[in-house]
XYZ file of C-alpha atoms in Angstrom:
173
model
C 19.068 52.265 -80.251
C 18.963 55.788 -81.562
C 17.712 55.602 -85.194
C 19.955 58.525 -86.113
C 22.921 56.327 -85.195
C 22.445 54.145 -88.303
C 25.454 54.643 -90.520
C 25.365 55.410 -94.220
C 27.134 52.102 -94.848
C 24.421 50.202 -92.987
C 21.748 51.885 -95.121
C 23.754 51.143 -98.266
C 23.954 47.471 -97.317
C 20.216 47.375 -96.537
C 19.386 48.971 -99.897
C 21.661 46.575 -101.747
C 20.138 43.549 -99.998
C 16.613 44.723 -100.853
C 17.588 45.415 -104.478
C 19.235 41.993 -104.793
C 16.117 40.336 -103.356
C 13.492 42.200 -105.384
C 15.193 42.779 -108.722
C 16.311 39.263 -109.665
C 13.016 37.831 -108.376
C 11.063 39.980 -110.825
C 13.521 39.329 -113.669
C 12.963 35.599 -113.161
C 9.184 36.082 -113.185
C 9.468 37.827 -116.554
C 11.858 35.251 -117.966
C 9.533 32.483 -116.772
C 6.729 33.999 -118.835
C 8.972 33.958 -121.895
C 10.489 30.512 -121.236
C 7.099 28.980 -120.546
C 5.914 30.323 -123.856
C 4.273 33.667 -124.343
C 1.293 31.938 -125.962
C 0.657 30.016 -122.748
C 1.035 33.202 -120.711
C -1.319 34.953 -123.113
C -3.939 32.250 -122.585
C -3.579 32.533 -118.829
C -3.958 36.326 -119.019
C -7.043 35.926 -121.209
C -8.513 33.566 -118.589
C -7.902 36.261 -115.957
C -9.772 38.772 -118.111
C -6.778 40.693 -119.457
C -7.566 41.346 -123.108
C -5.821 40.961 -125.487
C -3.788 38.298 -123.739
C -1.044 38.191 -126.393
C -0.269 41.876 -125.758
C -0.378 41.671 -121.970
C 1.882 38.616 -121.916
C 4.556 40.548 -123.781
C 4.101 43.799 -121.864
C 4.138 41.999 -118.504
C 7.266 39.987 -119.350
C 9.108 43.064 -120.655
C 8.036 45.190 -117.694
C 9.047 42.532 -115.176
C 12.451 42.005 -116.777
C 13.043 45.741 -117.232
C 11.869 46.810 -113.763
C 13.770 43.943 -112.166
C 16.920 44.922 -114.008
C 16.802 48.610 -113.101
C 16.029 47.854 -109.453
C 18.893 45.350 -109.304
C 21.271 47.918 -110.790
C 19.922 50.785 -108.687
C 19.027 52.780 -111.782
C 16.066 55.190 -111.851
C 15.209 53.979 -108.362
C 11.806 55.609 -107.896
C 10.625 54.697 -111.384
C 11.641 51.071 -110.911
C 9.720 50.995 -107.641
C 6.697 52.487 -109.413
C 6.778 49.657 -111.973
C 6.878 47.121 -109.133
C 3.825 48.719 -107.506
C 1.904 48.733 -110.791
C 2.716 45.106 -111.543
C 1.815 43.952 -108.037
C -1.449 45.930 -108.017
C -2.545 44.319 -111.289
C -1.598 40.868 -109.992
C -3.508 41.482 -106.749
C -6.645 42.625 -108.547
C -6.691 39.993 -111.278
C -5.057 36.766 -110.130
C -5.144 37.019 -106.319
C -8.424 38.850 -105.658
C -11.090 36.927 -103.821
C -8.670 34.263 -102.563
C -8.042 35.740 -99.130
C -4.852 37.135 -97.679
C -2.462 34.168 -97.521
C -0.395 33.304 -100.596
C -0.591 29.568 -99.880
C -4.300 29.887 -100.668
C -3.626 32.034 -103.734
C -4.152 35.287 -101.823
C -2.570 38.695 -102.147
C -0.094 38.577 -99.225
C 2.976 38.221 -101.468
C 2.122 40.963 -103.964
C 1.251 43.376 -101.151
C 4.593 42.738 -99.454
C 6.556 43.175 -102.693
C 4.740 46.445 -103.444
C 5.317 47.828 -99.944
C 9.005 46.938 -99.992
C 9.345 48.629 -103.397
C 7.828 51.836 -101.973
C 10.210 51.627 -99.003
C 13.123 51.276 -101.437
C 11.926 54.358 -103.314
C 11.983 56.315 -100.053
C 15.286 54.880 -98.782
C 17.102 54.971 -102.104
C 19.346 52.474 -103.885
C 22.425 53.421 -101.844
C 25.963 54.308 -102.796
C 26.505 51.041 -104.676
C 24.072 51.895 -107.454
C 24.052 53.365 -110.934
C 21.902 56.254 -109.692
C 24.684 57.212 -107.293
C 27.395 56.748 -109.937
C 25.438 59.016 -112.300
C 24.622 61.564 -109.591
C 20.884 60.966 -109.946
C 18.498 61.205 -107.020
C 15.151 59.450 -107.464
C 14.827 58.967 -103.707
C 12.914 60.274 -100.694
C 9.370 60.722 -99.471
C 8.309 62.376 -102.715
C 9.596 59.472 -104.783
C 7.937 57.044 -102.399
C 4.638 58.827 -103.054
C 5.305 58.855 -106.803
C 6.076 55.106 -106.734
C 2.895 54.344 -104.804
C 0.450 56.689 -106.537
C 2.022 56.377 -109.990
C 2.071 52.592 -109.789
C -1.551 52.441 -108.642
C -2.641 54.892 -111.354
C -0.787 52.923 -114.037
C -2.440 49.719 -112.821
C -5.852 51.406 -112.772
C -5.369 52.729 -116.298
C -4.380 49.304 -117.585
C -7.305 47.630 -115.846
C -9.836 50.208 -117.057
C -8.709 49.772 -120.648
C -8.009 46.035 -120.713
C -9.626 44.105 -117.868
C -12.689 42.265 -119.135
C -13.352 39.270 -116.854
C -16.165 36.854 -117.554
C -19.405 37.871 -115.843
C -19.124 35.140 -113.181
C -15.543 36.230 -112.302
C -16.382 39.870 -111.534
C -17.845 39.152 -108.108
C -14.907 36.963 -107.010
C-alpha cells in the first residue's frame, strides 16, 4: 500500500484512538496516587529516592492528571507529549531501572512504549477531532516530536539532578 494513500480521516481516527488510550490511562494513574493517599505515595517516592516524597507525590499526581487530560482532549499536543516523556523517563530511571526489560518483572518495557507512542503522537498530531484543531493551534510535526522527546528527557534529568537521592545500596541497581 502506498503510504501517501492514507486519508486524513484515517489519520484522525488513529490520533483519536492513541489519545483515548494514553490520556485516560495517565489520568487514572494520577487519580490512583490521590485515591490511595498522597502520604502513601509520598512514602513510596521516598523509598525510591525521590526527596521530598510529599512534594513529588503531589507533583506527579497533578502532572499525570493534567498531561492525561490535555492529551485526551488534544490540547497543546506537543507539550502534553513532552510531559508523558518526562514522567516515563523518571519512572524508568527510578522504579524500573535494574529490573530488566519486561514489565512483568518490573522492567521498563511499559514506560518506554508509552514514551515512544507519546513522541509519535507529537509528530502525527491530535487530529481534526481535537481542541488544538478547534483553536487553530499547531503543536505538531517533526519539530514538536523532537521537543517532546528532548524537552521531556531534559525535564526528567533536571528533576532527578535536584531531587533523586537513593540510598547508597540502591544506586548500583
